Short mmCIF file of C-alpha atoms and ligand atoms in Angstrom, two decimals:
data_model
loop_
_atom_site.label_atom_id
_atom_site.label_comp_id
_atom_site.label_asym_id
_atom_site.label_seq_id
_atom_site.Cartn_x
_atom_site.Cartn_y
_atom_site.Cartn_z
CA UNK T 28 29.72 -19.26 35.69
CA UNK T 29 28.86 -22.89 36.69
CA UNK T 30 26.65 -23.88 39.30
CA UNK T 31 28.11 -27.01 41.27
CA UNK T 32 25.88 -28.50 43.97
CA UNK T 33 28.21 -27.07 46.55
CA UNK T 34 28.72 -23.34 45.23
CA UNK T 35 28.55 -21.42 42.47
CA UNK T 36 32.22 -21.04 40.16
CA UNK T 37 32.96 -18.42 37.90
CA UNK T 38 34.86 -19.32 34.72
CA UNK T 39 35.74 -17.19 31.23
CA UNK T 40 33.12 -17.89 29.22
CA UNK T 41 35.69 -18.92 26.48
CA UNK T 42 36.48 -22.10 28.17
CA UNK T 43 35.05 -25.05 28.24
CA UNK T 44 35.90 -26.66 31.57
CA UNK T 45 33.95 -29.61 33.66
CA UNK T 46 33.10 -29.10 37.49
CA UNK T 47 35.09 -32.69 37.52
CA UNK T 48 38.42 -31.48 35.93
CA UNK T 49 38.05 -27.85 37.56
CA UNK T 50 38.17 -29.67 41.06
CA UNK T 51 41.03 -31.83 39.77
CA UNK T 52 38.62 -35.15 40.67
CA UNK T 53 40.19 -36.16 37.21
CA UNK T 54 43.95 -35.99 37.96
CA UNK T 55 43.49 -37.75 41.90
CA UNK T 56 41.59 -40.76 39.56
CA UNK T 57 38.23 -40.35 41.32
CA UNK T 58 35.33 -41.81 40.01
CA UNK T 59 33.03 -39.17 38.90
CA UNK T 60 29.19 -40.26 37.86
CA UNK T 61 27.44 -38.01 34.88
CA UNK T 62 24.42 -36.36 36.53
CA UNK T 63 21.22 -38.61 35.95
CA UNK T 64 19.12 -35.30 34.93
CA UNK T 65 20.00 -31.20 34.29
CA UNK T 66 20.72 -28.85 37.13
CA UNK T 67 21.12 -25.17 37.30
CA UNK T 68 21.07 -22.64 34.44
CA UNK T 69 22.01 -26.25 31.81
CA UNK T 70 18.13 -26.07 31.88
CA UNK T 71 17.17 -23.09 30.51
CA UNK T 72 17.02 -24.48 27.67
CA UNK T 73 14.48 -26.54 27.78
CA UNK T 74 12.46 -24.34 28.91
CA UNK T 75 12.53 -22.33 25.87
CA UNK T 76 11.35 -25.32 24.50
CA UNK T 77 8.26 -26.21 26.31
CA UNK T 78 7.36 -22.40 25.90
CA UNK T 79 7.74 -22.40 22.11
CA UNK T 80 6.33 -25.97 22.27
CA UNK T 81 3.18 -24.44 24.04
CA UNK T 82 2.64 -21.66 22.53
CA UNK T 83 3.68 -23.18 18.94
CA UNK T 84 5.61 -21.13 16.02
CA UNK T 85 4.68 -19.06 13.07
CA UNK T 86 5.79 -19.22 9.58
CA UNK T 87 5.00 -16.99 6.94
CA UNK T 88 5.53 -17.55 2.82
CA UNK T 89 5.21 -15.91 -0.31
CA UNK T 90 4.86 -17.67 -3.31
CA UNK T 91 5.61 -15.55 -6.14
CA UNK T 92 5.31 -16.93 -9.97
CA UNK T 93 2.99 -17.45 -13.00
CA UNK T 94 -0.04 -18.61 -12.70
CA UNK T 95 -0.16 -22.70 -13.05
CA UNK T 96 3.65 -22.86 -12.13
CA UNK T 97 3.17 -25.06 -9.00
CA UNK T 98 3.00 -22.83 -6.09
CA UNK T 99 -0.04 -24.92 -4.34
CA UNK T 100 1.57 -27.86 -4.99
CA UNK T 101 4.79 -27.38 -3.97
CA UNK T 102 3.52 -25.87 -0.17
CA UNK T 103 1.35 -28.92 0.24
CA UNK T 104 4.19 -31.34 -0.87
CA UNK T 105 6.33 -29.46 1.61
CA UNK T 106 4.09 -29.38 4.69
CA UNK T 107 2.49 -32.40 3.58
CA UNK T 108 -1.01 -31.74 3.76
CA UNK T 109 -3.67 -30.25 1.14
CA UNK T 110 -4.44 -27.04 1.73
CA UNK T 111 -7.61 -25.20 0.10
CA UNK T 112 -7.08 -23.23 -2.79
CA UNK T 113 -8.57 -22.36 -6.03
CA UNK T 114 -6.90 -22.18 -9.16
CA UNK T 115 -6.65 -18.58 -10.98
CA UNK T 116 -7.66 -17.58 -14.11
CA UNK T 117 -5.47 -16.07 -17.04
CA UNK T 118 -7.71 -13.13 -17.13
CA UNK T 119 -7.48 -11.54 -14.38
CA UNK T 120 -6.77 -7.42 -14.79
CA UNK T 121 -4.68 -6.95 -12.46
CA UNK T 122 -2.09 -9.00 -9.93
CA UNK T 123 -3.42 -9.55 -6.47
CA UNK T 124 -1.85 -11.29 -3.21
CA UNK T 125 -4.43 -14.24 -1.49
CA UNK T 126 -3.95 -14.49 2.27
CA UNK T 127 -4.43 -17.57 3.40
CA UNK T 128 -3.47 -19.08 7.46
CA UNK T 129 -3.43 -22.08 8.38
CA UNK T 130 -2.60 -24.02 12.08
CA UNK T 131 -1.20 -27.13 11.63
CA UNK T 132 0.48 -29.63 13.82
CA UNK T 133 2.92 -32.45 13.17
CA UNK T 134 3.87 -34.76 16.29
CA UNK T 135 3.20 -32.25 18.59
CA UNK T 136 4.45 -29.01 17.23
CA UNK T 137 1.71 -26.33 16.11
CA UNK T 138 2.87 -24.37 13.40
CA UNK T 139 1.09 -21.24 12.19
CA UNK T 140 1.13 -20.76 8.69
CA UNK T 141 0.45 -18.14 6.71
CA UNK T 142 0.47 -18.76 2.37
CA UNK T 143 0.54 -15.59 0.56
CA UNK T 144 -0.03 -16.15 -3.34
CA UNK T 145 0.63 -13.93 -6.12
CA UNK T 146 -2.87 -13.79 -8.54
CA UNK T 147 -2.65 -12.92 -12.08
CA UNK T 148 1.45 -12.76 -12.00
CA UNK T 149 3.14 -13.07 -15.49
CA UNK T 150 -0.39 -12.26 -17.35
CA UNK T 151 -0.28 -8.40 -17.20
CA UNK T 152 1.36 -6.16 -19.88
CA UNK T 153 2.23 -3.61 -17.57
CA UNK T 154 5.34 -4.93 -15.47
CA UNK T 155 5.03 -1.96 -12.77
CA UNK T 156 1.60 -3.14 -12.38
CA UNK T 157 2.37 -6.87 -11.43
CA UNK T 158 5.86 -6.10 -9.16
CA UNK T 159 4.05 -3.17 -7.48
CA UNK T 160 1.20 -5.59 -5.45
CA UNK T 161 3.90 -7.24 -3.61
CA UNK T 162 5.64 -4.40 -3.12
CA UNK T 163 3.07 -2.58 -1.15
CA UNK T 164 2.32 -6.45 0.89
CA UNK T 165 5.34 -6.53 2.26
CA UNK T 166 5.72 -2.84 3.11
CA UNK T 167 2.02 -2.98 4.80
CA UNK T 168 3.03 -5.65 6.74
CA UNK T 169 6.60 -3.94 7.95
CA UNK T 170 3.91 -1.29 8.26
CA UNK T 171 1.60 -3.02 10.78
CA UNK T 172 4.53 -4.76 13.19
CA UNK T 173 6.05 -0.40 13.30
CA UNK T 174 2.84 0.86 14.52
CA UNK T 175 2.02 -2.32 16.61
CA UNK T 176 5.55 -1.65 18.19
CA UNK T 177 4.65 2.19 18.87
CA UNK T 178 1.40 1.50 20.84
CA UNK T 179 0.85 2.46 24.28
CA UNK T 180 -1.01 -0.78 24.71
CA UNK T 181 0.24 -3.89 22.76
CA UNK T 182 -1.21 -6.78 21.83
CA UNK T 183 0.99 -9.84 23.37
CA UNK T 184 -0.81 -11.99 21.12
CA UNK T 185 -0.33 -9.61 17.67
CA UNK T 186 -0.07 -12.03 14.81
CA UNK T 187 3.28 -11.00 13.23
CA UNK T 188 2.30 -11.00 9.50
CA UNK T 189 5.68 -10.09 8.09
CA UNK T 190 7.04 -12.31 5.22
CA UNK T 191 9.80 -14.34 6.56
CA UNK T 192 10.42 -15.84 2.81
CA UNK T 193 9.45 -15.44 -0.74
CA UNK T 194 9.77 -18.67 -2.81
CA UNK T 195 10.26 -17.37 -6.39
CA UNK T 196 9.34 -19.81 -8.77
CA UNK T 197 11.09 -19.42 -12.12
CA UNK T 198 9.52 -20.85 -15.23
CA UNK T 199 11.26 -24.34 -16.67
CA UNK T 200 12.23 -22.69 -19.92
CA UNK T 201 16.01 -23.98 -19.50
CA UNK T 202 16.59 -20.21 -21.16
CA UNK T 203 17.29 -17.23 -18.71
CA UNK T 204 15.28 -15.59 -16.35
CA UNK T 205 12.06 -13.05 -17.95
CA UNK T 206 12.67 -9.48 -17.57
CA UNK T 207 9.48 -9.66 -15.15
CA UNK T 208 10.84 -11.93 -12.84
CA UNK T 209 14.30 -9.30 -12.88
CA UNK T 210 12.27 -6.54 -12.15
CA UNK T 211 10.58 -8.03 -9.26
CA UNK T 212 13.72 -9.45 -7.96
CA UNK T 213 15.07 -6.23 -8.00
CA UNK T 214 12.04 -4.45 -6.18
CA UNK T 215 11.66 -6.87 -3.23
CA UNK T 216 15.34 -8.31 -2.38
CA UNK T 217 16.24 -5.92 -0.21
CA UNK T 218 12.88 -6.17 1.24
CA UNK T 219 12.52 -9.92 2.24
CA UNK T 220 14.63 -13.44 2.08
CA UNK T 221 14.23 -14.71 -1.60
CA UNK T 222 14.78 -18.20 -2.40
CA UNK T 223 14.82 -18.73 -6.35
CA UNK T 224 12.94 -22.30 -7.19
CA UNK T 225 13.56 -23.39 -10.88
CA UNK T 226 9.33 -24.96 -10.71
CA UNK T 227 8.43 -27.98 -12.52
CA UNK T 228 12.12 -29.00 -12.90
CA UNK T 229 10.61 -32.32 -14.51
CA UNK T 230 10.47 -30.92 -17.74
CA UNK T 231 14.09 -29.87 -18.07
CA UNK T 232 16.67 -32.64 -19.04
CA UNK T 233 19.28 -32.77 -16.65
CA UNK T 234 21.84 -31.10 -18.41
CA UNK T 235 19.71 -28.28 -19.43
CA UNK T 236 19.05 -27.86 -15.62
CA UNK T 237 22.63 -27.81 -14.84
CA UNK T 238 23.14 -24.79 -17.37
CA UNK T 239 19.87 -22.95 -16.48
CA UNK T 240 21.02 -23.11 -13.44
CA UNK T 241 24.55 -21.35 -13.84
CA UNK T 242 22.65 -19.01 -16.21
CA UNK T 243 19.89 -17.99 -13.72
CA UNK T 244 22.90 -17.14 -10.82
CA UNK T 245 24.76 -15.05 -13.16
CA UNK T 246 21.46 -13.22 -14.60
CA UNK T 247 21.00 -12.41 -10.68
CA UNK T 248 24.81 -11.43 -10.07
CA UNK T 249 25.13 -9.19 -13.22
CA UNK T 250 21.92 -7.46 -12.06
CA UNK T 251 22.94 -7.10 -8.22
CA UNK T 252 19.81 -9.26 -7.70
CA UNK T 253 20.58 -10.44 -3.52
CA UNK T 254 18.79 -13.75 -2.66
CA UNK T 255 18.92 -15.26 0.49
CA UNK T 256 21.85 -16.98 1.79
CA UNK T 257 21.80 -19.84 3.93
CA UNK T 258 24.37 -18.80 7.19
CA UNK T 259 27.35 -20.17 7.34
CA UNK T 260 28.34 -18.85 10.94
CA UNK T 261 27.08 -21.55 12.97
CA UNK T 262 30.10 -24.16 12.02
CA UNK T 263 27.14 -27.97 12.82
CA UNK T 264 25.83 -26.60 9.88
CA UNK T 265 28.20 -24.21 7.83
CA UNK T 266 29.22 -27.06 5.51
CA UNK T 267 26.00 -27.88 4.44
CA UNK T 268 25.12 -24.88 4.32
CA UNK T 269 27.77 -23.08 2.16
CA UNK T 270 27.12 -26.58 -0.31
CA UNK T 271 23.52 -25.59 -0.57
CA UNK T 272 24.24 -21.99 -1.35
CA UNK T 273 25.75 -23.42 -4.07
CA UNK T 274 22.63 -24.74 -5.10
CA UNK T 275 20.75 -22.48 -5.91
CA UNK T 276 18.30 -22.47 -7.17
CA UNK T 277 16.55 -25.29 -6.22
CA UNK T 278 14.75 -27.39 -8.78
CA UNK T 279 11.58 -28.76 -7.25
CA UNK T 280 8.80 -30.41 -8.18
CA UNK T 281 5.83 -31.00 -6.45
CA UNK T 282 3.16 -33.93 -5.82
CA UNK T 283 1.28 -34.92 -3.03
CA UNK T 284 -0.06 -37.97 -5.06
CA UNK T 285 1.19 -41.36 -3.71
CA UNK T 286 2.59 -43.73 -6.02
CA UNK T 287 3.70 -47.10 -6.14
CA UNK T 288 7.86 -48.22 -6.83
CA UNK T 289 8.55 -51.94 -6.03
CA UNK T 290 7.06 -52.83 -2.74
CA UNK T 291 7.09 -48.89 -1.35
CA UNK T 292 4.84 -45.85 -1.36
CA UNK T 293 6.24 -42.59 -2.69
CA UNK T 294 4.95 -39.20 -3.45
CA UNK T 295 5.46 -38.40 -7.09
CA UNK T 296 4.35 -37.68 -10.63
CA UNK T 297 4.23 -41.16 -12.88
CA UNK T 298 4.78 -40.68 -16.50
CA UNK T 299 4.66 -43.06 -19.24
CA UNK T 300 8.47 -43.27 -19.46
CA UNK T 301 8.57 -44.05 -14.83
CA UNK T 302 7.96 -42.17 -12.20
CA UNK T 303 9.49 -39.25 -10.91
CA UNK T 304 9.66 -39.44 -7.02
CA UNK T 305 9.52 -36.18 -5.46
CA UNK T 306 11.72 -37.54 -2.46
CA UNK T 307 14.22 -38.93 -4.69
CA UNK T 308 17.54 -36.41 -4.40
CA UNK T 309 18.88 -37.87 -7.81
CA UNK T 310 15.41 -36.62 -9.28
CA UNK T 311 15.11 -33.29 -8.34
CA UNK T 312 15.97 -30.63 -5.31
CA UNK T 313 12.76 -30.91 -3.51
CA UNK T 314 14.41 -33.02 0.15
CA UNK T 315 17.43 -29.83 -0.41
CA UNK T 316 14.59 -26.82 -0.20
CA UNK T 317 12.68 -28.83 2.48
CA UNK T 318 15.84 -29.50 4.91
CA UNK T 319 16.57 -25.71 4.21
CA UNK T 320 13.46 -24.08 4.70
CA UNK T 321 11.84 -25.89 7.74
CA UNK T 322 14.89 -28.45 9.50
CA UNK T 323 17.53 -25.86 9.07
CA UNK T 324 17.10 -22.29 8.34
CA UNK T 325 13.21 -21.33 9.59
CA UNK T 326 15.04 -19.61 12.93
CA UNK T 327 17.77 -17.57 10.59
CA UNK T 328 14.81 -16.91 8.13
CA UNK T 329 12.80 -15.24 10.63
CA UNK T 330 15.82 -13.73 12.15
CA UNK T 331 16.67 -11.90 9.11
CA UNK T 332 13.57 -10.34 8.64
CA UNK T 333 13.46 -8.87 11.68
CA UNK T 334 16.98 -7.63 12.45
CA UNK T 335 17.39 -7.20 8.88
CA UNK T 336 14.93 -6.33 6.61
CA UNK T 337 12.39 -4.61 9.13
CA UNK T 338 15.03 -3.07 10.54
CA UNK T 339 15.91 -1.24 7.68
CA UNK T 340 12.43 -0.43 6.89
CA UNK T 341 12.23 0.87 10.65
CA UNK T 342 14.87 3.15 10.15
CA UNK T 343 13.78 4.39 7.28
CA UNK T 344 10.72 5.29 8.27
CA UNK T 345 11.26 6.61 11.56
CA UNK T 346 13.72 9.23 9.71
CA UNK T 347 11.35 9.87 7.36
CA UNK T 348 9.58 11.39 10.37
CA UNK T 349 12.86 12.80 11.60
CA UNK T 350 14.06 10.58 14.28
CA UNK T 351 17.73 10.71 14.97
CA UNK T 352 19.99 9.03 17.58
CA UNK T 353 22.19 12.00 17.48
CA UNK T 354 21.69 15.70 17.98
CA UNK T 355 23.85 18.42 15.18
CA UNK T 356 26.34 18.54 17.61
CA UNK T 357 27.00 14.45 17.11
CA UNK T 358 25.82 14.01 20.68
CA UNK T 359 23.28 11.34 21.27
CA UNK T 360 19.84 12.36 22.26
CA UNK T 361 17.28 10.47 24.27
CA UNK T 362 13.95 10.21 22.90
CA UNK T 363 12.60 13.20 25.79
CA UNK T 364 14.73 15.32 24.46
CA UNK T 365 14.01 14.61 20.79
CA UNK T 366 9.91 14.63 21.13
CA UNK T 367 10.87 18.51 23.33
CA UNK T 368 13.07 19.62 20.38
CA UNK T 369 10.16 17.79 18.02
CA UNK T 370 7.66 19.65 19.45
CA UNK T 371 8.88 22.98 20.04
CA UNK T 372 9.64 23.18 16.58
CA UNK T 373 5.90 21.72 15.62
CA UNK T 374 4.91 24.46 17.72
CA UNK T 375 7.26 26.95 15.91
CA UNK T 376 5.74 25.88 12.82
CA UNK T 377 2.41 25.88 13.78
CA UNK T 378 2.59 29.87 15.25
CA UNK T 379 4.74 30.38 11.55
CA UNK T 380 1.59 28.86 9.88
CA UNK T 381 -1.05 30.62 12.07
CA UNK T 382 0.50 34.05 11.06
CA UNK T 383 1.26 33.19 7.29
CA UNK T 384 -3.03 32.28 7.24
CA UNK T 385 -4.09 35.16 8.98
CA UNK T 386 -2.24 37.58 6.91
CA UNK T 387 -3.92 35.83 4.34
CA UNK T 388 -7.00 35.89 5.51
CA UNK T 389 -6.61 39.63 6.51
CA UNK T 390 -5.99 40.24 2.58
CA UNK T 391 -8.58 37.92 1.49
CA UNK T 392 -11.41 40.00 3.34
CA UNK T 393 -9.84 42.85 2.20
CA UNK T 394 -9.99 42.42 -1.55
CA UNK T 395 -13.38 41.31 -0.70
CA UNK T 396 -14.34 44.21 0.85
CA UNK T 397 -12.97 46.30 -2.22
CA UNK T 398 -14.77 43.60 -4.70
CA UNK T 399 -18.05 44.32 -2.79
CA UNK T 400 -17.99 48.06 -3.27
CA UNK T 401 -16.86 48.38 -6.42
CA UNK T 402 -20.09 46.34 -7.14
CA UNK T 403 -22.24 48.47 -5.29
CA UNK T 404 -20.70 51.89 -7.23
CA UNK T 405 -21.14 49.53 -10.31
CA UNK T 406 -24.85 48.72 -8.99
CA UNK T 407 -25.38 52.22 -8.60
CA UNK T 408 -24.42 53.69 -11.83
CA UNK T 409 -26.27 51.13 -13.57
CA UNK T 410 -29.68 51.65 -11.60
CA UNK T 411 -29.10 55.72 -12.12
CA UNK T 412 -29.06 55.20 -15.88
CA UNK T 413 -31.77 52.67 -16.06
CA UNK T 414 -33.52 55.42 -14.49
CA UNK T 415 -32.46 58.19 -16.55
CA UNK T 416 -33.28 55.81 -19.55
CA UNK T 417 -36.60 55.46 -18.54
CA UNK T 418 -37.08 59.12 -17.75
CA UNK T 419 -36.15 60.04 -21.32
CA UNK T 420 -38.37 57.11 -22.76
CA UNK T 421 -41.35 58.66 -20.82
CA UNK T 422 -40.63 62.07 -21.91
CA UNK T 423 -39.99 61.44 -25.22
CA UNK T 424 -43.54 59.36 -25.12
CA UNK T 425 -44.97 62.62 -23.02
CA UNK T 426 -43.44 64.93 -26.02
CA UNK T 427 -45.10 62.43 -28.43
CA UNK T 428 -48.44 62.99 -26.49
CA UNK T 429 -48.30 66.87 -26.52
CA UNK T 430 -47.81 66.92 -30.11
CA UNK T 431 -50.46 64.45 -30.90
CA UNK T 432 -52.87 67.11 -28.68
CA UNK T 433 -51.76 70.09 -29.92
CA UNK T 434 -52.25 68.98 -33.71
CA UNK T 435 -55.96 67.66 -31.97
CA UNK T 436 -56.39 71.10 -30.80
CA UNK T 437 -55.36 73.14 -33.63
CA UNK T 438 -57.98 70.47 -35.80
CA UNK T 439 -60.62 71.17 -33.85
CA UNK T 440 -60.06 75.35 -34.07
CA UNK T 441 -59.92 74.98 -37.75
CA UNK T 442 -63.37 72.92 -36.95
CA UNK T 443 -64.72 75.80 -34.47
CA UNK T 444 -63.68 78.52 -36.70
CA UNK T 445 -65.10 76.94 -39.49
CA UNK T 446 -68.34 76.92 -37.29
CA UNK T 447 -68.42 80.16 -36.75
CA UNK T 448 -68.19 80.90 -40.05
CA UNK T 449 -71.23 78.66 -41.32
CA UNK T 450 -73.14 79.67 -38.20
CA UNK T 451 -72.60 83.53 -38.94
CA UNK T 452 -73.86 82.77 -42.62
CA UNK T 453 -76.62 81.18 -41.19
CA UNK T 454 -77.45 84.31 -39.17
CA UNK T 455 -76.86 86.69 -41.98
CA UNK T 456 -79.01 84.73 -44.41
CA UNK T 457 -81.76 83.87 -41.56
CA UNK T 458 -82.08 87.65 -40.90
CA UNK T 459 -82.19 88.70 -45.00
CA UNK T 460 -85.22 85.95 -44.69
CA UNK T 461 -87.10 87.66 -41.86
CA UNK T 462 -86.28 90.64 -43.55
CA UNK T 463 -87.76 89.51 -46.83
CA UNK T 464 -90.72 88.18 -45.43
CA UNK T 465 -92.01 91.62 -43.17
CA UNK T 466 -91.30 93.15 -46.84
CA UNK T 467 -93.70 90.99 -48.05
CA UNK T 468 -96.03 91.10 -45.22
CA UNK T 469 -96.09 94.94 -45.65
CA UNK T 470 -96.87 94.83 -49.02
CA UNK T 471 -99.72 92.84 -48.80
CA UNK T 472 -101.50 94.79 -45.84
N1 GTP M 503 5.04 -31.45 -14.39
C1 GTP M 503 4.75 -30.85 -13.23
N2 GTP M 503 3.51 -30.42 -13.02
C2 GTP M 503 3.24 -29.84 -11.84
C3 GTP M 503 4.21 -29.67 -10.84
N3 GTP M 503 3.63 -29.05 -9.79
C4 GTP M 503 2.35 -28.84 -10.11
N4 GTP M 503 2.11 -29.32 -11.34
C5 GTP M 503 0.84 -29.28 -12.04
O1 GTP M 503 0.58 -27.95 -12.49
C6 GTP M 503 -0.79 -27.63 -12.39
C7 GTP M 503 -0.98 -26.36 -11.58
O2 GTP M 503 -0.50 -26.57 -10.29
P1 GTP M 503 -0.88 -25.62 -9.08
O3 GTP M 503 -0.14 -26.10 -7.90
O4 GTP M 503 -2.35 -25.49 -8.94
O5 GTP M 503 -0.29 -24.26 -9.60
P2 GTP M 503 -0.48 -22.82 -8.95
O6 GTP M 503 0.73 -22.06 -9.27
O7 GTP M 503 -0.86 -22.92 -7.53
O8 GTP M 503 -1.70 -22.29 -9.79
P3 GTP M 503 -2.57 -21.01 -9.48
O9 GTP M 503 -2.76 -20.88 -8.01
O10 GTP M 503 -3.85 -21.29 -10.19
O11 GTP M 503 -1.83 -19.87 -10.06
C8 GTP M 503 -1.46 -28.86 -11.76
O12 GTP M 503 -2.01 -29.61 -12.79
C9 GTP M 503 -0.32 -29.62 -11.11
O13 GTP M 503 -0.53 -31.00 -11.08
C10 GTP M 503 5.51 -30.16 -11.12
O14 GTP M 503 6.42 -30.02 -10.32
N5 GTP M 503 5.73 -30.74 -12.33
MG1 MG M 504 -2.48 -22.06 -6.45
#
């Protein structure tokens, strides 16, 4: 469709025709004047301009690599400012991520940007330990956009965290990549755009470059390592494009120092031998990862992770919790239909549980209940012999007791009868004495 200023014409959107040659102004040689400013629809446009121009864009980055390797450097040669940050120790136990956003603005586009840096990378022993961190980032932040997306109530200003690349920087060894940097490779490419950066590229000679370079691609190919791939489909910039691809990986370094060359300015490193200008294409990649990442790609970056690598995490998740677009009989089903057949069987489930713990419950208060009395009976027994214990100790002291009296009594019978005996001596020789003396008495008078 084309909008004229005297109708509205509808033509296949295949072809690419001119209100002057449709009208055939062209053919009867009359003059026709280019419009002095943009009519119709031919502005729309612009208007997504001002709007992103107003409301300004977002860019998130991971830096992943060893600690010293350039990361800081290289994202404030690239956005050409100096961003805070502190440098990390060797020591640290265990690899964490730094968060760090910043709003800047160049002419008068605001850019958003959030640095995430890898702490502690390439100093742990355990290899699981350093790939795992990043891991879980990314995931938590796949994590955040799902649930903010499943709200009731959104947020129209949610601050989309997800990482839209990860610039891998590769130690200059001019060998082959370390298992480490494999692994993690492995772990995260299907998870976000990598970008492989060979870092401080200014200590490798340039034909060692050249060769670490084909060595590092074909480490990544023989492991099925997939880094990001600068699109080719949009034919202004397929060329360069497919040229860059062929790039990879980029060998950058980084400077935000200013140094003089002749009469001009330039940010590099100087070294005894010259200097080494970071703008300089014949000196390293940096102006070919620049061009890439913010002139050219940023849109396809941020495109990809979210039709391509949230979307996967999306639909893994949501059929993790059993979410389907079609029912067992290959018909699709509309999400009503899937939350009724969702919770029905919840329901199902629940009632299925319900039973299942009241039967155990049931049994539970039932073995209880036999527990408890066979304590009591136990209880019982026990008391009834302590009891019969303590009878027989008292009798047996009781028996004790009656023999101890009865050998008392029988002493003091042998005592009595004794008594008796010396009293009725006593009484036999008292009365011989009376006796004796009326005798005497008698024979006197
Ligand atoms: N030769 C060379 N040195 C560089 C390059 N980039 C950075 N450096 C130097 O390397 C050192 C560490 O640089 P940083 O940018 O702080 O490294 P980093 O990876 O951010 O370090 P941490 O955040 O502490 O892990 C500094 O002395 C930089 O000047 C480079 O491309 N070539
Ligand atoms: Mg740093």
């Amino acid at each position: 469709m084309a909008v004229g200023i005297w109708g509205t014409l509808a033509f296949p959107a295949s072809q690419e025709v001119t209100a002057a040659r449709v009208w055939g102004w062209e053919r009867e040689n009359i003059r026709c004047l280019a419009p002095l400013g943009h009519f119709g629809f031919e502005c729309l446009p612009y208007q997504l301009v001002s709007k992103s121009m107003r409301q300004g864009f977002s860019f998130n980055i991971l830096c992943v690599g060893e600690t010293g390797i350039g990361k800081s450097t290289l994202i404030n040669t690239l956005f050409n400012t100096n961003l805070k940050d502190n440098k990390s120790s060797h020591f640290y136990p265990n690899v964490r991520l730094t968060v760090q956003t910043y709003n800047l603005q160049e002419s008068n586009v605001k850019l958003k940007l959030t640095v995430v840096n890898t702490v502690g990378y390439g100093d742990q022993i355990n290899k699981e330990g350093s790939y795992q961190p990043i891991i879980d980032y990314i995931d938590a932040q796949f994590e955040a956009y799902l649930q903010e997306e499943l709200k009731l109530k959104r947020s129209f200003r949610y601050h989309d965290t997800r990482i839209h690349v990860c610039l891998f920087f590769i130690s200059p060894t001019g060998h082959s990549l370390n298992s480490l940097d494999l692994l993690t490779m492995k772990n995260i490419d299907r998870k976000v755009n990598i970008i492989p950066l060979i870092a401080k590229a200014d200590t490798v000679s340039k034909n060692d470059l050249q060769k670490f370079k084909s060595k590092i691609m074909s480490e990544l190919i023989s492991n099925d390592i997939q880094i990001y791939q600068f699109p080719t489909d949009d034919e202004t910039i397929a060329q360069t494009n497919s040229s860059m691809n062929g790039m990879l990986p980029f060998a950058v370094v980084g400077s935000t120092d200013e140094v003089k060359v002749g009469k001009r300015m330039v940010r590099g490193r100087h070294y005894p031998w010259g200097v080494l200008q970071v703008e300089n294409e014949n000196h390293c990649d940096f102006v070919k990862l620049r061009d890439m990442l913010l002139c050219t790609n940023m849109e396809d970056l941020k495109e990809q992770t979210h039709f391509h690598h949230y979307e996967y995490y999306r639909y893994s998740k949501l059929q993790k919790l059993g979410f389907t677009d079609v029912g067992p009989d290959n018909q699709s089903v509309s999400f009503q239909e899937l939350y009724e057949a969702k919770r029905l069987e919840f329901y199902d489930q629940c009632q299925r549980e319900k039973e299942e713990l009241k039967k155990k419950f049931m049994q539970q208060v039932k073995d209880r209940e036999t527990a408890f009395k066979d304590a009591e009976k136990e209880a019982s027994t026990t008391s009834l012999m302590t009891l019969q214990n303590k009878f027989e100790h008292l009798k047996r002291i009781q028996q004790e007791e009656i023999m101890k009296l009865e050998e008392e009594k029988r002493q003091l019978e042998e005592e009595i009868i004794d008594f008796c005996k010396t009293k009725a001596a006593c009484e036999t020789l008292q009365t011989q004495a009376c006796t004796n003396i009326k005798k005497d008495k008698d024979r006197k008078k």
